[in-house]
Amino acid sequence: MEESDVKKPVKALLIGGSAGSLQVLFHLLPLLNKTLPFAIIVVLHRRHSADSSLSELLSTKTALRTHEVDDKDVILPGHIYLAPADYHLLIEKGETFSLDYSEKVNFSRPSIDVTFESAAEVYGSSLAALLLSGANEDGTKGLLAVKKTGGITLVQNPETAQMPYMPNYALAHAVIDHVCDIAQMAHFINTLH
Amino acid sequence: MIEDEEVEILLTDLLDIYGYDFTSYSRASLKRRIVRLVSIDKFPSFAEFRYKVRTDENYLKRFVEEITVNVTEMFRDPTFYKSLREDILPVLGTKPFIRVWHAGCSTGEEVFSMAILLKEAGLLRKSLLYATDLNPSVLEKVRKGIFPMHQMKQYSESYIESGGLKDFSEYYTANYGQAKFDKELSEKIIISTHNLVSDSSFNEFDLILCRNVLIYFDKDLQDRVLKLFDASLGTLGYLALGTKETLKFSVIQNKYKQLNREKIWKKVM
């Protein structure tokens, strides 16, 4: 991975994933620095209202403060935010979250596209977005939006993904800056600022 | 793509021409729905879309229906309904008469869920359920009490998870892919338009449910609506919100005590 073009100031890192992405996070989160100067916003597909303790589980893997988002929460650097089950997660101009219980997008709520597109509008080029393992097409439109407003796009190397369909679909339809395995993701995130 | 300024122009139009005030709605969600509607209805430009909204009252109806989110379900979050059954209804049951307000009820799935709970607690006869929404066309659906048959399997599972002991299909008659709920339930439901942004308190209630409506409002409007609920709740009345909504940081917070992990508060002052 090149070092030169990753040194942009970033206000938020988006991570989207579906089937097979939880294991990636379990390996990735312990590799992250204890302090990071930007927020990490995680959108995972999960079963309706099940595993509401997911944020607690993720918090055992990292020193960064981890929360499942409540409506109108303020977005702070150095925190990890998880989209709640069964709501779309949107980002408002004042860097607060809002939630939305509208129709599923890509058969998913939360939808990765919805959060990524909304973040791209607010953060523009101060944004990085990473798409992980999964078995559907969610996330690709979101990466397109991030790229269009000048953000950085990354996908998990499909060869390392339990479900390569999602990263492969993104690689085929969007401009992706970096394709990475878990160690490369960690290096990328730790050197972002 | 639609610019933020264009959204603001449209909101001003709606307020000036029709008196619909969406100016305190959360922008990200509102804009997303406007973009979606322009795309579904294939408007070639924002100007043409704006002209249609300004000049065609029938299209305004469609606009309001599509812009406001009307996705809902019966017995959503079964543990919430379980808490209503076990913690709230026994207390309300001691009253001679029970008034419940479903604010922003959309197509009414939650109102019928509540009516079923009241019936099973033996309280339906002395209860009235007020179902309100700003959108007249969704209230038509509440009035009919007809919901798509294909959702009944999911609803039945949630009903059982909420502590329901009956065969859920006892409550409706299946016909041509539709489930029509018993008249006994709908007879206790009073339906009326009410706009939380502009309309005032209209009665005193023992329980107000407003689940997943406040998420579409900005902080200031949330506070205004919570004050309206406070003014509409009797002492020791209950307020129920959606699972990700909170009274934390609101102006009425100090007057309320949260009951348990479910988003139900009791008015203590």
Short mmCIF file of C-alpha atoms in Angstrom, two decimals:
data_model
loop_
_atom_site.label_atom_id
_atom_site.label_comp_id
_atom_site.label_asym_id
_atom_site.label_seq_id
_atom_site.Cartn_x
_atom_site.Cartn_y
_atom_site.Cartn_z
CA MET A 1 0.00 0.00 0.00
CA GLU A 2 1.34 3.45 -0.90
CA GLU A 3 1.98 5.88 1.93
CA SER A 4 1.87 9.10 -0.06
CA ASP A 5 -1.84 9.65 -0.63
CA VAL A 6 -3.13 8.41 2.71
CA LYS A 7 -1.96 11.41 4.74
CA LYS A 8 -5.15 13.45 4.26
CA PRO A 9 -6.87 14.94 7.30
CA VAL A 10 -9.81 12.69 8.03
CA LYS A 11 -12.76 13.41 10.32
CA ALA A 12 -14.46 10.03 10.08
CA LEU A 13 -13.73 6.49 9.01
CA LEU A 14 -16.71 4.46 7.84
CA ILE A 15 -16.67 0.67 8.04
CA GLY A 16 -19.41 -1.35 6.37
CA GLY A 17 -19.80 -5.09 6.43
CA SER A 18 -22.15 -8.01 6.20
CA ALA A 19 -21.72 -11.78 6.49
CA GLY A 20 -18.18 -12.64 7.57
CA SER A 21 -17.24 -9.11 8.64
CA LEU A 22 -17.58 -9.48 12.41
CA GLN A 23 -14.52 -11.73 12.56
CA VAL A 24 -12.59 -9.10 10.62
CA LEU A 25 -13.50 -6.46 13.21
CA PHE A 26 -12.52 -8.79 16.05
CA HIS A 27 -9.05 -9.06 14.52
CA LEU A 28 -8.80 -5.46 13.34
CA LEU A 29 -9.93 -3.52 16.43
CA PRO A 30 -7.14 -4.78 18.76
CA LEU A 31 -4.57 -3.58 16.20
CA LEU A 32 -5.80 0.03 16.29
CA ASN A 33 -4.04 2.78 18.24
CA LYS A 34 -5.53 3.68 21.63
CA THR A 35 -6.25 7.19 20.45
CA LEU A 36 -7.36 8.16 16.98
CA PRO A 37 -8.11 11.73 15.91
CA PHE A 38 -11.31 10.81 14.06
CA ALA A 39 -14.56 8.93 14.65
CA ILE A 40 -15.11 5.37 13.43
CA ILE A 41 -18.66 4.66 12.25
CA VAL A 42 -19.53 0.99 11.81
CA VAL A 43 -22.53 -0.31 9.87
CA LEU A 44 -23.03 -4.06 10.07
CA HIS A 45 -25.90 -6.10 8.72
CA ARG A 46 -27.30 -8.14 11.55
CA ARG A 47 -30.40 -10.02 12.41
CA HIS A 48 -33.44 -7.94 13.37
CA SER A 49 -33.18 -6.80 17.02
CA ALA A 50 -30.94 -9.74 17.88
CA ASP A 51 -27.46 -9.28 19.41
CA SER A 52 -28.09 -5.87 20.95
CA SER A 53 -24.97 -6.51 23.02
CA LEU A 54 -22.81 -6.36 19.90
CA SER A 55 -21.34 -2.98 20.84
CA GLU A 56 -20.34 -4.36 24.24
CA LEU A 57 -18.71 -7.30 22.52
CA LEU A 58 -16.80 -4.98 20.16
CA SER A 59 -15.75 -2.80 23.09
CA THR A 60 -13.88 -5.76 24.62
CA LYS A 61 -11.60 -5.71 21.56
CA THR A 62 -10.50 -2.09 21.72
CA ALA A 63 -9.42 0.70 24.07
CA LEU A 64 -11.48 3.15 21.99
CA ARG A 65 -14.87 4.00 23.46
CA THR A 66 -17.57 2.03 21.71
CA HIS A 67 -21.27 2.94 21.57
CA GLU A 68 -24.39 1.77 19.83
CA VAL A 69 -25.86 5.01 18.48
CA ASP A 70 -28.87 6.67 20.10
CA ASP A 71 -30.84 9.28 18.17
CA LYS A 72 -29.07 12.69 18.02
CA ASP A 73 -25.81 11.47 19.57
CA VAL A 74 -22.90 13.85 18.92
CA ILE A 75 -20.04 12.42 16.84
CA LEU A 76 -16.73 12.67 18.70
CA PRO A 77 -13.20 11.81 17.53
CA GLY A 78 -11.61 8.72 19.04
CA HIS A 79 -14.95 6.96 19.50
CA ILE A 80 -16.38 3.95 17.68
CA TYR A 81 -20.07 4.18 16.81
CA LEU A 82 -22.17 1.20 15.80
CA ALA A 83 -25.40 1.53 13.80
CA PRO A 84 -28.28 0.09 15.86
CA ALA A 85 -30.09 -2.98 14.55
CA ASP A 86 -33.11 -2.23 12.37
CA TYR A 87 -32.53 1.52 11.86
CA HIS A 88 -30.79 3.39 9.07
CA LEU A 89 -28.00 5.56 10.43
CA LEU A 90 -27.66 9.07 8.98
CA ILE A 91 -25.24 11.91 9.63
CA GLU A 92 -26.43 15.48 10.06
CA LYS A 93 -24.59 18.68 9.14
CA GLY A 94 -23.75 19.52 12.75
CA GLU A 95 -21.91 16.17 13.05
CA THR A 96 -24.65 14.46 14.98
CA PHE A 97 -26.36 11.19 14.15
CA SER A 98 -29.99 10.74 13.28
CA LEU A 99 -31.88 7.49 12.83
CA ASP A 100 -34.47 6.52 10.27
CA TYR A 101 -36.88 3.60 10.22
CA SER A 102 -37.78 3.81 6.54
CA GLU A 103 -37.87 1.02 3.98
CA LYS A 104 -34.99 -1.43 3.79
CA VAL A 105 -32.36 -0.63 1.16
CA ASN A 106 -30.60 -3.60 -0.50
CA PHE A 107 -32.83 -5.76 1.74
CA SER A 108 -30.98 -4.24 4.67
CA ARG A 109 -31.68 -1.91 7.58
CA PRO A 110 -29.22 -0.53 8.50
CA SER A 111 -28.02 -0.10 4.93
CA ILE A 112 -24.33 0.64 4.35
CA ASP A 113 -25.18 2.72 1.26
CA VAL A 114 -27.50 4.98 3.26
CA THR A 115 -24.88 5.79 5.91
CA PHE A 116 -22.00 6.14 3.45
CA GLU A 117 -23.98 8.47 1.14
CA SER A 118 -25.12 10.58 4.06
CA ALA A 119 -21.56 10.80 5.47
CA ALA A 120 -20.19 11.78 2.05
CA GLU A 121 -22.54 14.79 1.96
CA VAL A 122 -21.42 16.00 5.38
CA TYR A 123 -17.71 15.16 5.42
CA GLY A 124 -16.78 15.47 1.74
CA SER A 125 -13.09 14.77 1.27
CA SER A 126 -12.43 14.38 5.02
CA LEU A 127 -13.70 10.85 4.89
CA ALA A 128 -12.37 7.32 4.47
CA ALA A 129 -14.64 4.34 3.86
CA LEU A 130 -13.86 0.65 4.17
CA LEU A 131 -16.08 -2.16 2.92
CA LEU A 132 -15.64 -5.67 4.32
CA SER A 133 -16.86 -9.18 3.62
CA GLY A 134 -20.48 -9.77 2.62
CA ALA A 135 -22.84 -11.57 0.31
CA ASN A 136 -24.83 -8.72 -1.26
CA GLU A 137 -24.39 -5.45 -3.14
CA ASP A 138 -24.83 -3.00 -0.27
CA GLY A 139 -21.98 -0.53 0.14
CA THR A 140 -20.97 -0.04 -3.48
CA LYS A 141 -23.18 3.00 -4.11
CA GLY A 142 -21.96 4.37 -0.81
CA LEU A 143 -18.32 3.99 -1.88
CA LEU A 144 -19.17 5.72 -5.18
CA ALA A 145 -20.59 8.66 -3.22
CA VAL A 146 -17.52 8.82 -0.95
CA LYS A 147 -15.21 8.79 -3.97
CA LYS A 148 -17.27 11.44 -5.75
CA THR A 149 -16.89 13.91 -2.88
CA GLY A 150 -13.16 13.29 -2.65
CA GLY A 151 -12.93 10.70 0.14
CA ILE A 152 -10.70 7.62 0.27
CA THR A 153 -12.16 4.20 -0.54
CA LEU A 154 -10.93 0.82 0.67
CA VAL A 155 -12.20 -2.74 0.41
CA GLN A 156 -11.15 -5.92 2.11
CA ASN A 157 -9.10 -8.12 -0.21
CA PRO A 158 -11.80 -10.51 -1.51
CA GLU A 159 -9.32 -13.37 -1.26
CA THR A 160 -9.22 -12.90 2.51
CA ALA A 161 -13.00 -12.38 2.86
CA GLN A 162 -15.26 -15.14 4.12
CA MET A 163 -17.87 -13.79 1.67
CA PRO A 164 -16.02 -12.18 -1.24
CA TYR A 165 -19.15 -11.06 -3.15
CA MET A 166 -19.49 -7.63 -1.51
CA PRO A 167 -15.87 -6.46 -1.92
CA ASN A 168 -15.74 -7.98 -5.42
CA TYR A 169 -18.91 -6.14 -6.43
CA ALA A 170 -17.41 -2.88 -5.16
CA LEU A 171 -14.17 -3.50 -7.03
CA ALA A 172 -16.11 -4.08 -10.24
CA HIS A 173 -18.35 -0.99 -9.94
CA ALA A 174 -16.53 1.69 -7.95
CA VAL A 175 -13.08 3.27 -7.91
CA ILE A 176 -11.25 1.73 -4.98
CA ASP A 177 -8.05 3.32 -3.67
CA HIS A 178 -6.81 0.41 -1.60
CA VAL A 179 -7.47 -3.32 -1.43
CA CYS A 180 -6.22 -4.61 1.90
CA ASP A 181 -5.95 -7.50 4.31
CA ILE A 182 -6.46 -6.95 8.04
CA ALA A 183 -2.86 -5.93 8.82
CA GLN A 184 -2.91 -3.39 5.98
CA MET A 185 -6.26 -2.00 7.16
CA ALA A 186 -4.82 -1.48 10.64
CA HIS A 187 -1.73 0.22 9.26
CA PHE A 188 -3.85 2.47 7.06
CA ILE A 189 -6.17 3.48 9.91
CA ASN A 190 -3.35 4.08 12.39
CA THR A 191 -1.54 6.37 9.96
CA LEU A 192 -4.65 8.37 9.01
CA HIS A 193 -4.94 11.73 10.73
CA MET B 1 -28.82 15.68 -7.23
CA ILE B 2 -30.75 18.18 -5.14
CA GLU B 3 -28.95 21.00 -3.33
CA ASP B 4 -29.50 21.78 0.33
CA GLU B 5 -30.79 25.26 -0.63
CA GLU B 6 -33.43 23.66 -2.85
CA VAL B 7 -34.68 21.57 0.07
CA GLU B 8 -35.04 24.77 2.12
CA ILE B 9 -36.98 26.48 -0.71
CA LEU B 10 -39.35 23.55 -0.90
CA LEU B 11 -39.92 23.56 2.87
CA THR B 12 -40.72 27.27 2.76
CA ASP B 13 -43.23 26.62 -0.07
CA LEU B 14 -44.97 23.91 1.94
CA LEU B 15 -45.28 26.15 4.97
CA ASP B 16 -46.42 29.23 3.00
CA ILE B 17 -48.90 27.52 0.71
CA TYR B 18 -50.24 24.62 2.76
CA GLY B 19 -49.24 25.28 6.37
CA TYR B 20 -47.23 22.02 6.56
CA ASP B 21 -44.15 22.79 8.64
CA PHE B 22 -41.26 20.41 7.97
CA THR B 23 -38.59 23.01 8.77
CA SER B 24 -37.62 21.35 12.06
CA TYR B 25 -37.29 17.85 10.64
CA SER B 26 -33.86 16.19 10.64
CA ARG B 27 -32.38 17.22 7.32
CA ALA B 28 -30.43 14.11 6.34
CA SER B 29 -33.48 11.87 6.43
CA LEU B 30 -35.80 14.47 4.90
CA LYS B 31 -33.45 15.18 2.02
CA ARG B 32 -32.96 11.51 1.35
CA ARG B 33 -36.71 11.01 1.05
CA ILE B 34 -37.11 14.02 -1.24
CA VAL B 35 -34.32 12.75 -3.51
CA ARG B 36 -35.96 9.32 -3.50
CA LEU B 37 -39.38 10.75 -4.45
CA VAL B 38 -37.96 12.90 -7.27
CA SER B 39 -36.27 9.79 -8.60
CA ILE B 40 -39.29 7.44 -8.27
CA ASP B 41 -41.60 9.95 -9.94
CA LYS B 42 -38.98 10.69 -12.61
CA PHE B 43 -38.93 14.48 -12.42
CA PRO B 44 -36.34 15.82 -14.87
CA SER B 45 -35.42 18.71 -12.56
CA PHE B 46 -35.98 20.15 -9.12
CA ALA B 47 -37.85 23.11 -10.66
CA GLU B 48 -40.45 20.78 -12.18
CA PHE B 49 -40.82 18.87 -8.94
CA ARG B 50 -41.28 22.11 -7.01
CA TYR B 51 -43.88 23.35 -9.50
CA LYS B 52 -45.89 20.13 -9.12
CA VAL B 53 -45.81 20.30 -5.31
CA ARG B 54 -46.84 23.98 -5.37
CA THR B 55 -49.70 23.65 -7.82
CA ASP B 56 -51.18 20.15 -7.56
CA GLU B 57 -53.01 19.39 -4.30
CA ASN B 58 -53.29 15.73 -5.22
CA TYR B 59 -49.56 15.55 -5.65
CA LEU B 60 -49.12 17.29 -2.31
CA LYS B 61 -50.96 14.35 -0.71
CA ARG B 62 -48.55 11.94 -2.33
CA PHE B 63 -45.63 14.11 -1.27
CA VAL B 64 -46.67 14.12 2.39
CA GLU B 65 -47.35 10.38 2.33
CA GLU B 66 -43.95 9.59 0.80
CA ILE B 67 -41.89 12.12 2.76
CA THR B 68 -43.20 11.03 6.14
CA VAL B 69 -42.00 7.52 6.94
CA ASN B 70 -44.91 5.13 7.29
CA VAL B 71 -43.10 1.89 7.92
CA THR B 72 -44.43 0.19 11.04
CA GLU B 73 -45.35 -3.26 12.31
CA MET B 74 -47.41 -5.04 14.96
CA PHE B 75 -45.77 -5.92 18.28
CA ARG B 76 -42.51 -4.36 17.16
CA ASP B 77 -39.86 -4.94 19.87
CA PRO B 78 -41.77 -7.71 21.68
CA THR B 79 -40.03 -7.06 25.01
CA PHE B 80 -41.51 -3.55 24.96
CA TYR B 81 -45.00 -5.03 24.63
CA LYS B 82 -44.21 -7.56 27.32
CA SER B 83 -43.40 -4.69 29.67
CA LEU B 84 -46.68 -2.97 28.74
CA ARG B 85 -48.53 -6.20 29.61
CA GLU B 86 -46.73 -6.89 32.86
CA ASP B 87 -45.75 -3.51 34.28
CA ILE B 88 -48.15 -0.91 32.86
CA LEU B 89 -51.56 -2.43 32.24
CA PRO B 90 -51.99 -3.79 35.80
CA VAL B 91 -51.48 -0.22 37.08
CA LEU B 92 -53.76 1.36 34.49
CA GLY B 93 -56.34 -1.34 35.23
CA THR B 94 -57.00 0.21 38.64
CA LYS B 95 -58.41 3.32 36.95
CA PRO B 96 -62.10 3.64 36.13
CA PHE B 97 -61.30 4.66 32.59
CA ILE B 98 -58.16 4.41 30.43
CA ARG B 99 -57.16 6.89 27.73
CA VAL B 100 -54.27 6.00 25.42
CA TRP B 101 -52.81 8.27 22.73
CA HIS B 102 -50.84 6.87 19.80
CA ALA B 103 -49.17 10.02 18.46
CA GLY B 104 -47.89 9.70 14.89
CA CYS B 105 -49.57 6.30 14.60
CA SER B 106 -49.03 5.93 10.84
CA THR B 107 -51.02 2.98 9.46
CA GLY B 108 -52.02 1.83 12.96
CA GLU B 109 -50.27 -1.51 13.50
CA GLU B 110 -49.23 -0.42 16.99
CA VAL B 111 -52.74 0.81 17.85
CA PHE B 112 -54.20 -2.60 17.06
CA SER B 113 -51.40 -4.29 19.02
CA MET B 114 -52.33 -2.16 22.02
CA ALA B 115 -56.03 -2.92 21.60
CA ILE B 116 -55.19 -6.62 21.70
CA LEU B 117 -53.16 -6.17 24.90
CA LEU B 118 -56.04 -4.27 26.52
CA LYS B 119 -58.51 -6.93 25.48
CA GLU B 120 -56.36 -9.71 26.91
CA ALA B 121 -56.02 -7.77 30.18
CA GLY B 122 -59.82 -7.44 30.31
CA LEU B 123 -59.53 -3.64 30.03
CA LEU B 124 -60.63 -2.91 26.48
CA ARG B 125 -64.23 -2.14 27.43
CA LYS B 126 -63.17 0.74 29.66
CA SER B 127 -60.48 2.04 27.31
CA LEU B 128 -60.27 4.50 24.44
CA LEU B 129 -57.35 4.55 22.02
CA TYR B 130 -56.75 7.85 20.23
CA ALA B 131 -54.86 7.31 16.99
CA THR B 132 -53.47 10.45 15.36
CA ASP B 133 -51.19 11.26 12.46
CA LEU B 134 -50.58 14.34 10.32
CA ASN B 135 -51.22 12.29 7.22
CA PRO B 136 -54.94 11.69 6.43
CA SER B 137 -54.30 8.89 3.93
CA VAL B 138 -52.54 6.62 6.42
CA LEU B 139 -55.39 7.16 8.89
CA GLU B 140 -57.77 5.69 6.30
CA LYS B 141 -55.85 2.43 6.75
CA VAL B 142 -56.23 2.59 10.52
CA ARG B 143 -59.97 3.08 10.05
CA LYS B 144 -60.23 -0.05 7.89
CA GLY B 145 -58.12 -2.20 10.20
CA ILE B 146 -56.89 -4.23 7.24
CA PHE B 147 -53.26 -5.29 6.96
CA PRO B 148 -51.43 -7.46 4.40
CA MET B 149 -51.82 -11.17 5.15
CA HIS B 150 -48.19 -12.00 4.35
CA GLN B 151 -47.04 -10.11 7.46
CA MET B 152 -49.18 -12.14 9.86
CA LYS B 153 -46.58 -14.87 10.39
CA GLN B 154 -44.03 -12.34 11.65
CA TYR B 155 -46.66 -10.50 13.72
CA SER B 156 -47.82 -13.76 15.25
CA GLU B 157 -44.26 -14.60 16.31
CA SER B 158 -43.77 -11.16 17.86
CA TYR B 159 -47.17 -11.45 19.57
CA ILE B 160 -46.12 -14.71 21.21
CA GLU B 161 -42.73 -13.24 22.20
CA SER B 162 -44.61 -10.37 23.85
CA GLY B 163 -46.35 -12.87 26.12
CA GLY B 164 -49.48 -13.50 24.01
CA LEU B 165 -51.10 -16.85 24.79
CA LYS B 166 -53.81 -17.07 22.15
CA ASP B 167 -53.78 -18.14 18.56
CA PHE B 168 -53.05 -14.79 16.90
CA SER B 169 -55.32 -15.63 13.96
CA GLU B 170 -58.32 -15.38 16.30
CA TYR B 171 -58.04 -11.61 15.97
CA TYR B 172 -58.55 -11.32 12.23
CA THR B 173 -60.42 -12.71 9.28
CA ALA B 174 -58.32 -13.64 6.27
CA ASN B 175 -59.67 -12.63 2.90
CA TYR B 176 -57.98 -12.22 -0.52
CA GLY B 177 -54.50 -11.80 0.94
CA GLN B 178 -55.73 -9.32 3.55
CA ALA B 179 -56.25 -9.70 7.28
CA LYS B 180 -59.18 -7.71 8.63
CA PHE B 181 -58.99 -7.18 12.38
CA ASP B 182 -62.04 -7.64 14.62
CA LYS B 183 -64.52 -4.81 14.90
CA GLU B 184 -64.39 -5.19 18.66
CA LEU B 185 -60.84 -3.79 18.51
CA SER B 186 -61.48 -0.94 16.09
CA GLU B 187 -64.62 0.21 17.88
CA LYS B 188 -62.41 1.49 20.67
CA ILE B 189 -60.10 3.43 18.35
CA ILE B 190 -60.76 7.14 17.76
CA ILE B 191 -59.03 8.41 14.65
CA SER B 192 -58.09 12.00 13.95
CA THR B 193 -55.48 14.07 12.13
CA HIS B 194 -53.08 15.79 14.48
CA ASN B 195 -49.83 17.47 13.54
CA LEU B 196 -47.28 17.29 16.35
CA VAL B 197 -45.50 20.31 14.89
CA SER B 198 -48.43 22.70 14.93
CA ASP B 199 -51.38 21.29 16.89
CA SER B 200 -51.87 21.50 20.63
CA SER B 201 -52.90 19.18 23.42
CA PHE B 202 -56.48 17.89 23.08
CA ASN B 203 -57.08 15.65 26.09
CA GLU B 204 -55.49 14.15 29.19
CA PHE B 205 -54.07 10.66 28.82
CA ASP B 206 -52.86 7.81 31.02
CA LEU B 207 -50.44 6.50 28.42
CA ILE B 208 -48.91 8.17 25.37
CA LEU B 209 -47.06 6.09 22.79
CA CYS B 210 -44.92 7.86 20.21
CA ARG B 211 -42.42 5.37 18.88
CA ASN B 212 -39.93 6.21 16.16
CA VAL B 213 -41.48 9.57 15.35
CA LEU B 214 -39.14 11.89 17.28
CA ILE B 215 -36.12 10.51 15.38
CA TYR B 216 -37.32 12.51 12.36
CA PHE B 217 -37.32 15.79 14.33
CA ASP B 218 -34.43 18.05 15.25
CA LYS B 219 -33.54 18.62 18.90
CA ASP B 220 -35.67 21.78 19.32
CA LEU B 221 -38.77 20.23 17.85
CA GLN B 222 -38.21 17.10 19.95
CA ASP B 223 -38.28 19.31 23.03
CA ARG B 224 -41.45 21.08 21.90
CA VAL B 225 -43.22 17.80 21.25
CA LEU B 226 -42.09 16.35 24.58
CA LYS B 227 -43.58 19.42 26.29
CA LEU B 228 -46.81 18.78 24.42
CA PHE B 229 -46.82 15.19 25.69
CA ASP B 230 -46.09 16.39 29.20
CA ALA B 231 -49.06 18.76 28.99
CA SER B 232 -51.23 15.87 27.76
CA LEU B 233 -50.29 13.32 30.44
CA GLY B 234 -52.00 13.03 33.79
CA THR B 235 -49.86 12.67 36.93
CA LEU B 236 -48.41 9.15 37.13
CA GLY B 237 -49.14 8.72 33.42
CA TYR B 238 -46.73 6.85 31.15
CA LEU B 239 -44.78 7.95 28.09
CA ALA B 240 -43.39 5.34 25.68
CA LEU B 241 -40.81 6.12 22.98
CA GLY B 242 -38.86 4.09 20.40
CA THR B 243 -35.93 1.92 21.46
CA LYS B 244 -33.30 4.47 20.36
CA GLU B 245 -35.14 7.57 21.55
CA THR B 246 -34.53 9.15 24.93
CA LEU B 247 -35.65 11.83 27.40
CA LYS B 248 -31.99 12.36 28.30
CA PHE B 249 -31.13 16.07 27.87
CA SER B 250 -34.80 16.98 27.24
CA VAL B 251 -36.59 19.80 29.06
CA ILE B 252 -39.05 17.42 30.73
CA GLN B 253 -36.46 14.87 31.87
CA ASN B 254 -36.61 15.81 35.57
CA LYS B 255 -40.33 15.16 35.81
CA TYR B 256 -40.02 11.57 34.59
CA LYS B 257 -38.55 8.33 35.83
CA GLN B 258 -37.57 5.54 33.45
CA LEU B 259 -39.16 2.24 34.44
CA ASN B 260 -36.78 -0.40 33.13
CA ARG B 261 -34.67 -1.12 30.07
CA GLU B 262 -37.65 -0.48 27.80
CA LYS B 263 -38.18 3.13 26.79
CA ILE B 264 -41.12 3.76 29.11
CA TRP B 265 -41.16 6.67 31.56
CA LYS B 266 -43.54 7.44 34.41
CA LYS B 267 -44.54 11.03 35.10
CA VAL B 268 -43.64 11.51 38.75
CA MET B 269 -44.12 15.29 39.09
#
